[in-house]
C-alpha positions in Angstrom: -21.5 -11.1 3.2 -20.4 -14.6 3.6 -20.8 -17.1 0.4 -23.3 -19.4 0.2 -24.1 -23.0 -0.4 -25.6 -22.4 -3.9 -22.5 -20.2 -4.8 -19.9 -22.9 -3.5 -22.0 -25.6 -5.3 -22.3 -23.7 -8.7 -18.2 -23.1 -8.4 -17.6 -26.6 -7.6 -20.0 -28.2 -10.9 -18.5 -25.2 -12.9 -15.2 -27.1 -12.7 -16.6 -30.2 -13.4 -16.0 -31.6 -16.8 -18.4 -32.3 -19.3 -20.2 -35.8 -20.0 -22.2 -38.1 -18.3 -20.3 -39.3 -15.6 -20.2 -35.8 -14.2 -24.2 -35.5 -14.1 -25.1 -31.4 -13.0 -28.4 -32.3 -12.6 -30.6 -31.0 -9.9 -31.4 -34.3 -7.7 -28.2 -36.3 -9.0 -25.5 -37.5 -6.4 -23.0 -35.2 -8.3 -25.2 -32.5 -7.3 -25.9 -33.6 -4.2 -22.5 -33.7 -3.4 -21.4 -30.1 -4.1 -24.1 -29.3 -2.5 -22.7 -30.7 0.9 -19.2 -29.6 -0.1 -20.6 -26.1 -0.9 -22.2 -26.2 2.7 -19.1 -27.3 4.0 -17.2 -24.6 2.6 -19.3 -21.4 3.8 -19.4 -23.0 7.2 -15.9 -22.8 7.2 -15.5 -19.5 5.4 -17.8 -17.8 8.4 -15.5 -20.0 10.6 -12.1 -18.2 9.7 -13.9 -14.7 9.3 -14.5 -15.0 13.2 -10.8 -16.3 14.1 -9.8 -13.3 11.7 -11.6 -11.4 14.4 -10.0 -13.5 17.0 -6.5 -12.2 16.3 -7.3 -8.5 17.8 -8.2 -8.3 21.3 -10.4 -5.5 20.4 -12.9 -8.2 19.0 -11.9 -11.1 21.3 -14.1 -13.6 22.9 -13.3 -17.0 22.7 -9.5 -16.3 22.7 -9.6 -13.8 26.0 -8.2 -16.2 28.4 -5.1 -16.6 26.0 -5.3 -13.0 25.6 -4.8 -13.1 29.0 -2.2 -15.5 29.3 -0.1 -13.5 27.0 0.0 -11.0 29.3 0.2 -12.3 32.3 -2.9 -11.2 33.1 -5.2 -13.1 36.1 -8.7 -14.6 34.1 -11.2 -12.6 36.3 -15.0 -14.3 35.3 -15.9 -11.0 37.3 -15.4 -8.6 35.0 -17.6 -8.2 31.8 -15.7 -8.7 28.4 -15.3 -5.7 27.5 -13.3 -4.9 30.7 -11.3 -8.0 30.1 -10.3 -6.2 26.8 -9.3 -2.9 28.5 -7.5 -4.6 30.8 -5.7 -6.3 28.1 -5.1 -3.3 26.0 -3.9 -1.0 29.2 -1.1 -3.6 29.4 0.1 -3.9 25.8 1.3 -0.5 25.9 2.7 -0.8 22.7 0.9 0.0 19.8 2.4 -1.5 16.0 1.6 0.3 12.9 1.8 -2.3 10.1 2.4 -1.6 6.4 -0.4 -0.6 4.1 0.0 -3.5 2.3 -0.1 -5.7 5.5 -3.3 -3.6 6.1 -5.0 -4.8 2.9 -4.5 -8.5 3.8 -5.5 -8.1 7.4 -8.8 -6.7 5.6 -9.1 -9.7 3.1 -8.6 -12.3 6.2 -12.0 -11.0 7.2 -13.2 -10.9 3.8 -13.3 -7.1 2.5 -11.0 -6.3 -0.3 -9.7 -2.5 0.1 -7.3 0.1 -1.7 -5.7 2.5 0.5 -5.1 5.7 -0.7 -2.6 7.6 1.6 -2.9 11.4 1.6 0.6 12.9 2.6 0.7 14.8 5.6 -0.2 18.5 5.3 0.3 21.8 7.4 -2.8 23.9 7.7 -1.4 27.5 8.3 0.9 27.1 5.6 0.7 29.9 3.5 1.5 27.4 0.5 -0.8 25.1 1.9 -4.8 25.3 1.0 -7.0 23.5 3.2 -10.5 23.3 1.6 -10.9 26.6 0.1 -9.1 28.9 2.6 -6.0 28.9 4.9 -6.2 27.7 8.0 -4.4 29.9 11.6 -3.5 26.7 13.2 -0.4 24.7 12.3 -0.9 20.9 12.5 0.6 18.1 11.0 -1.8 14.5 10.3 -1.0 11.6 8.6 -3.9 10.1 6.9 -5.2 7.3 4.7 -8.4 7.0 3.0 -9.5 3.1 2.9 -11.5 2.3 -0.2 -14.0 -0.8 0.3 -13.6 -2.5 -3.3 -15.7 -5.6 -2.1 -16.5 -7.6 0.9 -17.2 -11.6 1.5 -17.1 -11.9 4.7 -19.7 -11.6 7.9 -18.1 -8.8 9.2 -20.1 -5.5 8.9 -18.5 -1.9 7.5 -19.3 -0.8 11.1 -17.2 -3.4 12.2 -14.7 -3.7 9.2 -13.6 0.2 10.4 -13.6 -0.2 14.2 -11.1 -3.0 13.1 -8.8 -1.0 11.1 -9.2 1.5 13.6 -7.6 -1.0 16.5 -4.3 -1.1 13.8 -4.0 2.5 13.4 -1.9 4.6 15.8 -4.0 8.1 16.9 -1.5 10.5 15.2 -3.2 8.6 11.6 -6.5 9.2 10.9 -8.9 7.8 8.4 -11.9 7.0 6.3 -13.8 4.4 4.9 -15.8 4.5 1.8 -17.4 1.9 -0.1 -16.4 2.2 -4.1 -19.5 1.7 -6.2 
């Protein structure tokens, strides 16, 4: 959830100093003035939460003809969005896995503040290895991370928060997403 006006407002008079040329009250033209700042400021906050959401063709709209472009792909008005994306995505081929730190700022540029908790891999089958409460016949080896939500600022709902983490993660690395609270 994106900041408000009053929240901007409040932070901006909070910084204020005291006396009475910086008049807080309701109505004055100090107050007035955060006020329009603070309006300012969410605008913009919502603003960059979407271009966040820009930057991965998974959640591109505006940016799909550069998308595009990049890949040398034909604009074709015919095709929905979605198929635009696909298109896109079939030719990238290439899929980079960034760092987990890199991970947790990709995650504050669209406003939710995470810990990532990674679980080393494990081999079910193992006779040294436990999986839940009994061994498992299978042998498999999967990376994965847990992604802790710590907080979130921004527009962009959990639904969406994880189908954007998702489009980072290679499909060897699985994960989850739980809020902390």
């Amino acid at each position: 959830m994106a900041h408000t006006n009053t929240q901007y407002r409040d932070a901006a008079l909070a910084l204020l100093p005291a006396g009475p040329a910086w008049n807080r009250a309701p109505g004055s033209v100090m107050h007035q003035l955060m006020w329009a700042i603070g309006a300012c400021m969410a605008i913009l906050e919502n603003d960059l939460s979407r271009i966040a959401l820009e930057t991965r063709v998974q959640f591109a709209d505006e940016l799909l003809p550069e998308w595009e472009s990049d890949y040398n792909i034909p604009t074709d008005t015919s095709l929905s969005v979605e198929q635009r994306r696909i298109q896109i995505l079939q030719k990238s081929q290439k899929k980079q896995f960034p760092t987990l730190d890199a991970l947790i700022k990709l995650a504050a540029d669209i406003g939710y503040e995470i810990e990532i908790i990674r679980h080393l891999p494990f081999t079910c089958g193992d006779p040294n290895s436990q999986c839940g409460v009994d061994l498992r016949e299978i042998g498999v080896t999967r990376s994965m991370i847990g992604i802790k939500v710590l907080s979130s600022t921004g527009d962009v709902s959990l639904d969406d928060f994880t189908k954007y983490m998702e489009s980072f993660l290679p499909a060897h690395v699985q994960f989850g997403v739980t809020v902390a609270g």
